[in-house]
GROMACS .gro file of C-alpha atoms in nm:
model
  398
    1UNK     CA    1   0.000   0.000   0.000
    2UNK     CA    2   0.121   0.349  -0.089
    3UNK     CA    3   0.041   0.662   0.108
    4UNK     CA    4   0.084   1.024  -0.001
    5UNK     CA    5  -0.010   1.349   0.169
    6UNK     CA    6  -0.093   1.645  -0.052
    7UNK     CA    7  -0.278   1.972  -0.074
    8UNK     CA    8  -0.548   2.059  -0.325
    9UNK     CA    9  -0.644   2.420  -0.398
   10UNK     CA   10  -0.968   2.530  -0.564
   11UNK     CA   11  -1.118   2.867  -0.656
   12UNK     CA   12  -1.465   2.862  -0.805
   13UNK     CA   13  -1.672   3.101  -1.012
   14UNK     CA   14  -1.884   3.198  -0.710
   15UNK     CA   15  -1.581   3.387  -0.567
   16UNK     CA   16  -1.651   3.279  -0.209
   17UNK     CA   17  -1.283   3.216  -0.140
   18UNK     CA   18  -0.986   2.987  -0.188
   19UNK     CA   19  -1.042   2.629  -0.069
   20UNK     CA   20  -0.726   2.456   0.062
   21UNK     CA   21  -0.751   2.088   0.152
   22UNK     CA   22  -0.476   1.872   0.305
   23UNK     CA   23  -0.548   1.503   0.264
   24UNK     CA   24  -0.386   1.162   0.278
   25UNK     CA   25  -0.438   0.924  -0.014
   26UNK     CA   26  -0.378   0.557   0.051
   27UNK     CA   27  -0.399   0.301  -0.223
   28UNK     CA   28  -0.285   0.004  -0.424
   29UNK     CA   29  -0.099   0.158  -0.718
   30UNK     CA   30  -0.082  -0.159  -0.925
   31UNK     CA   31  -0.461  -0.212  -0.909
   32UNK     CA   32  -0.540   0.162  -0.899
   33UNK     CA   33  -0.766   0.145  -0.593
   34UNK     CA   34  -0.766   0.447  -0.361
   35UNK     CA   35  -0.911   0.591  -0.042
   36UNK     CA   36  -0.872   0.931   0.121
   37UNK     CA   37  -0.881   1.109   0.455
   38UNK     CA   38  -0.915   1.488   0.486
   39UNK     CA   39  -0.686   1.595   0.771
   40UNK     CA   40  -0.703   1.976   0.753
   41UNK     CA   41  -0.901   2.216   0.538
   42UNK     CA   42  -0.973   2.587   0.529
   43UNK     CA   43  -1.141   2.845   0.307
   44UNK     CA   44  -0.943   3.166   0.270
   45UNK     CA   45  -1.198   3.441   0.197
   46UNK     CA   46  -1.111   3.682  -0.081
   47UNK     CA   47  -1.064   4.042   0.023
   48UNK     CA   48  -1.284   4.301  -0.146
   49UNK     CA   49  -0.982   4.397  -0.357
   50UNK     CA   50  -0.924   4.042  -0.479
   51UNK     CA   51  -1.295   3.979  -0.537
   52UNK     CA   52  -1.308   4.290  -0.753
   53UNK     CA   53  -0.993   4.191  -0.944
   54UNK     CA   54  -1.123   3.843  -1.020
   55UNK     CA   55  -1.469   3.966  -1.113
   56UNK     CA   56  -1.320   4.215  -1.362
   57UNK     CA   57  -1.058   3.980  -1.503
   58UNK     CA   58  -1.249   3.904  -1.824
   59UNK     CA   59  -1.247   4.275  -1.914
   60UNK     CA   60  -0.873   4.332  -1.871
   61UNK     CA   61  -0.632   4.424  -2.149
   62UNK     CA   62  -0.364   4.168  -2.230
   63UNK     CA   63  -0.079   4.313  -2.025
   64UNK     CA   64  -0.304   4.366  -1.722
   65UNK     CA   65  -0.433   4.008  -1.740
   66UNK     CA   66  -0.077   3.874  -1.756
   67UNK     CA   67   0.017   4.081  -1.450
   68UNK     CA   68  -0.289   3.947  -1.266
   69UNK     CA   69  -0.184   3.593  -1.363
   70UNK     CA   70   0.151   3.642  -1.190
   71UNK     CA   71   0.003   3.832  -0.895
   72UNK     CA   72  -0.245   3.549  -0.837
   73UNK     CA   73   0.044   3.302  -0.850
   74UNK     CA   74   0.203   3.492  -0.561
   75UNK     CA   75  -0.131   3.501  -0.377
   76UNK     CA   76  -0.176   3.123  -0.411
   77UNK     CA   77   0.178   3.047  -0.303
   78UNK     CA   78   0.161   3.272   0.001
   79UNK     CA   79  -0.181   3.136   0.107
   80UNK     CA   80  -0.065   2.773   0.084
   81UNK     CA   81   0.266   2.845   0.256
   82UNK     CA   82   0.087   3.012   0.549
   83UNK     CA   83  -0.153   2.717   0.575
   84UNK     CA   84   0.135   2.468   0.583
   85UNK     CA   85   0.329   2.665   0.843
   86UNK     CA   86   0.030   2.734   1.066
   87UNK     CA   87  -0.078   2.368   1.071
   88UNK     CA   88   0.276   2.228   1.085
   89UNK     CA   89   0.219   1.999   0.787
   90UNK     CA   90   0.450   1.765   0.600
   91UNK     CA   91   0.343   1.788   0.237
   92UNK     CA   92   0.446   1.566  -0.054
   93UNK     CA   93   0.289   1.784  -0.324
   94UNK     CA   94   0.046   2.068  -0.391
   95UNK     CA   95  -0.202   2.086  -0.681
   96UNK     CA   96  -0.419   2.380  -0.786
   97UNK     CA   97  -0.705   2.417  -1.030
   98UNK     CA   98  -0.639   2.792  -1.056
   99UNK     CA   99  -0.913   3.050  -1.105
  100UNK     CA  100  -1.093   3.027  -1.440
  101UNK     CA  101  -1.116   3.353  -1.632
  102UNK     CA  102  -1.202   3.217  -1.977
  103UNK     CA  103  -1.340   2.879  -2.077
  104UNK     CA  104  -1.435   2.847  -2.443
  105UNK     CA  105  -1.392   2.486  -2.556
  106UNK     CA  106  -1.573   2.563  -2.880
  107UNK     CA  107  -1.276   2.787  -2.962
  108UNK     CA  108  -1.025   2.539  -2.815
  109UNK     CA  109  -0.897   2.752  -2.531
  110UNK     CA  110  -0.928   2.794  -2.158
  111UNK     CA  111  -0.738   3.010  -1.908
  112UNK     CA  112  -0.690   2.973  -1.535
  113UNK     CA  113  -0.510   3.237  -1.329
  114UNK     CA  114  -0.205   3.148  -1.121
  115UNK     CA  115   0.144   3.117  -1.275
  116UNK     CA  116   0.281   2.782  -1.164
  117UNK     CA  117   0.649   2.874  -1.154
  118UNK     CA  118   0.566   3.173  -0.937
  119UNK     CA  119   0.361   2.967  -0.691
  120UNK     CA  120   0.630   2.698  -0.670
  121UNK     CA  121   0.881   2.945  -0.523
  122UNK     CA  122   0.679   2.947  -0.199
  123UNK     CA  123   0.684   2.567  -0.161
  124UNK     CA  124   0.919   2.285  -0.067
  125UNK     CA  125   0.747   2.020  -0.275
  126UNK     CA  126   0.631   1.972  -0.638
  127UNK     CA  127   0.344   2.196  -0.753
  128UNK     CA  128   0.095   2.084  -1.021
  129UNK     CA  129  -0.147   2.309  -1.212
  130UNK     CA  130  -0.285   2.370  -1.565
  131UNK     CA  131  -0.505   2.060  -1.573
  132UNK     CA  132  -0.738   2.159  -1.857
  133UNK     CA  133  -0.520   2.261  -2.153
  134UNK     CA  134  -0.406   1.917  -2.274
  135UNK     CA  135  -0.762   1.784  -2.286
  136UNK     CA  136  -0.867   2.080  -2.501
  137UNK     CA  137  -0.574   2.015  -2.734
  138UNK     CA  138  -0.699   1.656  -2.763
  139UNK     CA  139  -1.042   1.782  -2.872
  140UNK     CA  140  -1.214   1.765  -2.534
  141UNK     CA  141  -1.406   2.013  -2.322
  142UNK     CA  142  -1.133   2.043  -2.060
  143UNK     CA  143  -1.411   2.013  -1.802
  144UNK     CA  144  -1.558   1.894  -1.581
  145UNK     CA  145  -1.249   1.725  -1.438
  146UNK     CA  146  -1.380   1.630  -1.096
  147UNK     CA  147  -1.558   1.314  -1.226
  148UNK     CA  148  -1.213   1.181  -1.320
  149UNK     CA  149  -1.127   1.178  -0.949
  150UNK     CA  150  -1.471   1.075  -0.826
  151UNK     CA  151  -1.429   0.752  -1.021
  152UNK     CA  152  -1.165   0.644  -0.767
  153UNK     CA  153  -1.252   0.828  -0.445
  154UNK     CA  154  -1.633   0.796  -0.453
  155UNK     CA  155  -1.686   0.470  -0.640
  156UNK     CA  156  -1.947   0.360  -0.385
  157UNK     CA  157  -2.176   0.648  -0.489
  158UNK     CA  158  -2.395   0.628  -0.800
  159UNK     CA  159  -2.394   0.999  -0.877
  160UNK     CA  160  -2.190   1.294  -0.747
  161UNK     CA  161  -2.337   1.642  -0.776
  162UNK     CA  162  -2.148   1.958  -0.689
  163UNK     CA  163  -2.350   2.274  -0.625
  164UNK     CA  164  -2.078   2.533  -0.677
  165UNK     CA  165  -2.076   2.840  -0.896
  166UNK     CA  166  -2.179   2.598  -1.169
  167UNK     CA  167  -2.363   2.275  -1.086
  168UNK     CA  168  -2.207   1.962  -1.234
  169UNK     CA  169  -2.272   1.590  -1.218
  170UNK     CA  170  -2.046   1.287  -1.238
  171UNK     CA  171  -2.128   0.918  -1.276
  172UNK     CA  172  -1.832   0.711  -1.155
  173UNK     CA  173  -1.608   0.841  -1.434
  174UNK     CA  174  -1.842   0.708  -1.704
  175UNK     CA  175  -2.022   1.035  -1.763
  176UNK     CA  176  -2.013   1.391  -1.636
  177UNK     CA  177  -2.110   1.741  -1.744
  178UNK     CA  178  -2.201   2.090  -1.628
  179UNK     CA  179  -2.576   2.098  -1.568
  180UNK     CA  180  -2.649   2.469  -1.515
  181UNK     CA  181  -2.529   2.783  -1.335
  182UNK     CA  182  -2.588   2.768  -0.961
  183UNK     CA  183  -2.430   2.978  -0.684
  184UNK     CA  184  -2.280   3.230  -0.924
  185UNK     CA  185  -2.636   3.339  -1.007
  186UNK     CA  186  -2.791   3.294  -0.662
  187UNK     CA  187  -2.515   3.492  -0.492
  188UNK     CA  188  -2.538   3.779  -0.739
  189UNK     CA  189  -2.914   3.804  -0.693
  190UNK     CA  190  -2.879   3.795  -0.313
  191UNK     CA  191  -2.636   4.086  -0.330
  192UNK     CA  192  -2.876   4.278  -0.555
  193UNK     CA  193  -3.141   4.231  -0.288
  194UNK     CA  194  -2.913   4.341  -0.005
  195UNK     CA  195  -2.557   4.463  -0.065
  196UNK     CA  196  -2.447   4.332   0.275
  197UNK     CA  197  -2.531   3.973   0.179
  198UNK     CA  198  -2.275   3.752   0.010
  199UNK     CA  199  -2.535   3.478  -0.043
  200UNK     CA  200  -2.897   3.386   0.035
  201UNK     CA  201  -2.863   3.218   0.376
  202UNK     CA  202  -3.069   2.895   0.380
  203UNK     CA  203  -3.251   3.019   0.068
  204UNK     CA  204  -3.458   3.249   0.288
  205UNK     CA  205  -3.504   3.521   0.022
  206UNK     CA  206  -3.591   3.266  -0.246
  207UNK     CA  207  -3.850   3.105  -0.019
  208UNK     CA  208  -4.043   3.435  -0.013
  209UNK     CA  209  -4.077   3.451  -0.390
  210UNK     CA  210  -4.299   3.280  -0.643
  211UNK     CA  211  -4.207   3.097  -0.961
  212UNK     CA  212  -4.255   3.313  -1.270
  213UNK     CA  213  -4.361   3.067  -1.537
  214UNK     CA  214  -4.269   3.281  -1.838
  215UNK     CA  215  -3.915   3.333  -1.706
  216UNK     CA  216  -3.882   2.966  -1.614
  217UNK     CA  217  -3.981   2.867  -1.966
  218UNK     CA  218  -3.714   3.095  -2.111
  219UNK     CA  219  -3.450   2.944  -1.885
  220UNK     CA  220  -3.554   2.587  -1.953
  221UNK     CA  221  -3.557   2.652  -2.328
  222UNK     CA  222  -3.191   2.755  -2.357
  223UNK     CA  223  -3.013   2.569  -2.634
  224UNK     CA  224  -2.730   2.439  -2.412
  225UNK     CA  225  -2.971   2.212  -2.225
  226UNK     CA  226  -3.063   2.031  -2.546
  227UNK     CA  227  -2.701   1.949  -2.628
  228UNK     CA  228  -2.582   1.601  -2.533
  229UNK     CA  229  -2.273   1.559  -2.314
  230UNK     CA  230  -1.979   1.598  -2.313
  231UNK     CA  231  -2.040   1.967  -2.249
  232UNK     CA  232  -1.927   2.239  -2.010
  233UNK     CA  233  -2.010   2.596  -1.914
  234UNK     CA  234  -1.808   2.913  -1.862
  235UNK     CA  235  -1.883   3.255  -1.719
  236UNK     CA  236  -1.902   3.390  -2.076
  237UNK     CA  237  -2.211   3.179  -2.146
  238UNK     CA  238  -2.372   3.281  -1.817
  239UNK     CA  239  -2.311   3.651  -1.887
  240UNK     CA  240  -2.456   3.614  -2.235
  241UNK     CA  241  -2.750   3.378  -2.183
  242UNK     CA  242  -2.858   3.392  -1.816
  243UNK     CA  243  -2.809   3.735  -1.664
  244UNK     CA  244  -2.997   3.927  -1.939
  245UNK     CA  245  -3.308   3.719  -1.854
  246UNK     CA  246  -3.293   3.804  -1.483
  247UNK     CA  247  -3.431   4.157  -1.507
  248UNK     CA  248  -3.510   4.307  -1.166
  249UNK     CA  249  -3.717   4.575  -1.340
  250UNK     CA  250  -3.961   4.308  -1.455
  251UNK     CA  251  -3.950   4.081  -1.150
  252UNK     CA  252  -3.874   4.121  -0.781
  253UNK     CA  253  -3.545   3.971  -0.663
  254UNK     CA  254  -3.725   3.715  -0.440
  255UNK     CA  255  -3.921   3.601  -0.746
  256UNK     CA  256  -3.602   3.584  -0.954
  257UNK     CA  257  -3.434   3.375  -0.686
  258UNK     CA  258  -3.734   3.146  -0.644
  259UNK     CA  259  -3.760   3.092  -1.019
  260UNK     CA  260  -3.391   3.023  -1.058
  261UNK     CA  261  -3.394   2.774  -0.771
  262UNK     CA  262  -3.678   2.598  -0.953
  263UNK     CA  263  -3.467   2.599  -1.267
  264UNK     CA  264  -3.162   2.454  -1.087
  265UNK     CA  265  -3.362   2.173  -0.928
  266UNK     CA  266  -3.532   2.094  -1.260
  267UNK     CA  267  -3.196   2.069  -1.436
  268UNK     CA  268  -3.048   1.847  -1.165
  269UNK     CA  269  -3.349   1.617  -1.147
  270UNK     CA  270  -3.338   1.584  -1.525
  271UNK     CA  271  -2.966   1.509  -1.521
  272UNK     CA  272  -3.016   1.239  -1.258
  273UNK     CA  273  -3.278   1.078  -1.478
  274UNK     CA  274  -3.051   1.100  -1.784
  275UNK     CA  275  -2.756   0.945  -1.600
  276UNK     CA  276  -2.963   0.671  -1.440
  277UNK     CA  277  -2.994   0.328  -1.595
  278UNK     CA  278  -3.139   0.176  -1.282
  279UNK     CA  279  -3.350  -0.135  -1.262
  280UNK     CA  280  -3.711  -0.116  -1.153
  281UNK     CA  281  -3.743  -0.088  -0.778
  282UNK     CA  282  -3.375  -0.017  -0.712
  283UNK     CA  283  -3.272   0.300  -0.534
  284UNK     CA  284  -2.955   0.487  -0.621
  285UNK     CA  285  -2.744   0.719  -0.410
  286UNK     CA  286  -2.651   1.080  -0.483
  287UNK     CA  287  -2.371   1.264  -0.305
  288UNK     CA  288  -2.435   1.639  -0.302
  289UNK     CA  289  -2.150   1.874  -0.215
  290UNK     CA  290  -2.050   2.239  -0.258
  291UNK     CA  291  -2.188   2.558  -0.105
  292UNK     CA  292  -2.535   2.501  -0.247
  293UNK     CA  293  -2.570   2.190  -0.029
  294UNK     CA  294  -2.616   2.426   0.270
  295UNK     CA  295  -2.906   2.610   0.102
  296UNK     CA  296  -3.192   2.449   0.295
  297UNK     CA  297  -3.467   2.574   0.066
  298UNK     CA  298  -3.293   2.456  -0.250
  299UNK     CA  299  -3.210   2.119  -0.094
  300UNK     CA  300  -3.565   2.058   0.024
  301UNK     CA  301  -3.698   2.109  -0.329
  302UNK     CA  302  -3.418   1.904  -0.482
  303UNK     CA  303  -3.455   1.607  -0.249
  304UNK     CA  304  -3.828   1.582  -0.330
  305UNK     CA  305  -3.764   1.587  -0.705
  306UNK     CA  306  -3.481   1.335  -0.713
  307UNK     CA  307  -3.661   1.105  -0.469
  308UNK     CA  308  -3.943   1.080  -0.722
  309UNK     CA  309  -3.682   0.951  -0.967
  310UNK     CA  310  -3.562   0.679  -0.730
  311UNK     CA  311  -3.259   0.859  -0.582
  312UNK     CA  312  -3.160   0.899  -0.219
  313UNK     CA  313  -2.926   1.172  -0.095
  314UNK     CA  314  -2.620   1.020   0.069
  315UNK     CA  315  -2.518   1.164   0.405
  316UNK     CA  316  -2.154   1.268   0.434
  317UNK     CA  317  -1.926   1.477   0.655
  318UNK     CA  318  -1.909   1.857   0.637
  319UNK     CA  319  -1.547   1.863   0.519
  320UNK     CA  320  -1.634   1.652   0.215
  321UNK     CA  321  -1.930   1.880   0.138
  322UNK     CA  322  -1.714   2.191   0.160
  323UNK     CA  323  -1.386   2.070   0.012
  324UNK     CA  324  -1.456   1.783  -0.227
  325UNK     CA  325  -1.336   1.970  -0.536
  326UNK     CA  326  -1.011   2.079  -0.368
  327UNK     CA  327  -0.970   1.720  -0.246
  328UNK     CA  328  -1.014   1.585  -0.598
  329UNK     CA  329  -0.760   1.826  -0.746
  330UNK     CA  330  -0.508   1.709  -0.488
  331UNK     CA  331  -0.578   1.354  -0.607
  332UNK     CA  332  -0.548   1.453  -0.975
  333UNK     CA  333  -0.216   1.625  -0.898
  334UNK     CA  334  -0.088   1.312  -0.726
  335UNK     CA  335  -0.176   1.110  -1.038
  336UNK     CA  336   0.011   1.364  -1.254
  337UNK     CA  337   0.323   1.307  -1.045
  338UNK     CA  338   0.276   0.930  -1.062
  339UNK     CA  339   0.232   0.941  -1.439
  340UNK     CA  340  -0.118   0.795  -1.420
  341UNK     CA  341  -0.418   0.899  -1.630
  342UNK     CA  342  -0.616   1.172  -1.454
  343UNK     CA  343  -0.850   1.305  -1.724
  344UNK     CA  344  -1.106   1.061  -1.863
  345UNK     CA  345  -1.195   1.108  -2.229
  346UNK     CA  346  -1.545   0.960  -2.201
  347UNK     CA  347  -1.633   1.249  -1.967
  348UNK     CA  348  -1.465   1.534  -2.155
  349UNK     CA  349  -1.502   1.411  -2.513
  350UNK     CA  350  -1.131   1.418  -2.595
  351UNK     CA  351  -0.965   1.167  -2.828
  352UNK     CA  352  -0.797   0.977  -2.543
  353UNK     CA  353  -0.740   0.963  -2.169
  354UNK     CA  354  -0.442   1.168  -2.057
  355UNK     CA  355  -0.198   1.250  -1.780
  356UNK     CA  356  -0.271   1.622  -1.752
  357UNK     CA  357  -0.115   1.896  -1.544
  358UNK     CA  358   0.210   2.093  -1.550
  359UNK     CA  359   0.469   2.003  -1.286
  360UNK     CA  360   0.669   2.284  -1.127
  361UNK     CA  361   0.969   2.200  -0.913
  362UNK     CA  362   1.048   2.392  -0.597
  363UNK     CA  363   1.374   2.588  -0.569
  364UNK     CA  364   1.387   2.484  -0.202
  365UNK     CA  365   1.479   2.138  -0.065
  366UNK     CA  366   1.185   1.899  -0.059
  367UNK     CA  367   1.020   1.824   0.275
  368UNK     CA  368   0.870   1.495   0.157
  369UNK     CA  369   1.033   1.178   0.286
  370UNK     CA  370   1.300   1.024   0.058
  371UNK     CA  371   1.095   0.708   0.014
  372UNK     CA  372   0.800   0.906  -0.121
  373UNK     CA  373   1.020   1.108  -0.355
  374UNK     CA  374   1.193   0.790  -0.472
  375UNK     CA  375   0.853   0.634  -0.536
  376UNK     CA  376   0.738   0.935  -0.738
  377UNK     CA  377   1.057   0.933  -0.943
  378UNK     CA  378   1.040   0.558  -1.002
  379UNK     CA  379   0.676   0.563  -1.109
  380UNK     CA  380   0.722   0.864  -1.336
  381UNK     CA  381   1.016   0.687  -1.505
  382UNK     CA  382   0.822   0.360  -1.532
  383UNK     CA  383   0.513   0.526  -1.679
  384UNK     CA  384   0.725   0.721  -1.926
  385UNK     CA  385   0.875   0.392  -2.046
  386UNK     CA  386   0.527   0.238  -2.078
  387UNK     CA  387   0.407   0.546  -2.266
  388UNK     CA  388   0.694   0.534  -2.514
  389UNK     CA  389   0.654   0.158  -2.567
  390UNK     CA  390   0.283   0.198  -2.643
  391UNK     CA  391   0.353   0.498  -2.864
  392UNK     CA  392   0.608   0.305  -3.069
  393UNK     CA  393   0.364   0.015  -3.095
  394UNK     CA  394   0.106   0.245  -3.252
  395UNK     CA  395  -0.135   0.244  -2.957
  396UNK     CA  396  -0.322   0.575  -2.978
  397UNK     CA  397  -0.490   0.589  -2.639
  398UNK     CA  398  -0.183   0.671  -2.434
   0.00000   0.00000   0.00000
């Protein structure tokens, strides 16, 4: 059995902060069977200055965006370094998703803030980032990537749903896609209602509203929802297709929130039905994580709808609810270092599975134990040899 301790870092479109998760992964490398234990985790809230910078990133000129890319690399490195020092952690590796500014798979590009070489200067272990680009180059969506980790860490669960800025679903690595916008819309509407609110606590504002059928029909009729997976969403699509429909001059904010919650739960219930190939009478489990899982009003509606489709919400611990995506990116980073596939083509639509992620070496001495570093080096060398052998043999899916 192998055991590695790493940190995963995640920043989502809802801008609620930087999730940092320190976890141990224990597994059988030869049979590729893994378990996890979250040991420490924290959300570092963004300051008003950083929230504003990230929110405006899509509007920046080229030179300003490049500067922000490097500045965010410093921010990530400093945040992780402080976390490690405060908790007194021994870390084998760190992996970060970065903060997505652009995601346009139809144009074959994506961009996540956080220069890897810059971040690595704060660390004493390997740093992995840039997980999406290779999959796009291979013709895929570059997202969602979390189902590629759920396949190993949550294999006992039929479906995994994350209610983050964007709601996505994964089915044991066999299928996964972005279902609809979620907290990125709910949080913006809550702030429109009351500038002091960062989000709608327990869905209290939404619970006061009523569903506006004409608006709901417009939302449900958006072309994206008719497209088959693989598919993914970016903030560009939300800005173009969603926010123009949510006119607070035509509807009250409580009504907008109530209608959008109805839309979210419709989309999720429909996705559960699409992913399900269950036998008559069998009940399947759904793991729901992310900030939206704490929205009591949304969850009450959702549980009723998915229960009608034969699904039962699986109970889990609060750390998994809050930090599952950061946890998964730690796991994906570990697989990058081990030279093992970490992006699954059947989920993203790319031409083949891949070992994705850029590895950045620290300028400081490693803190990981020699045996772990030796194991990483051995496995990376072994997998490179396997890769080259298959390549020379004409095997395409390498």
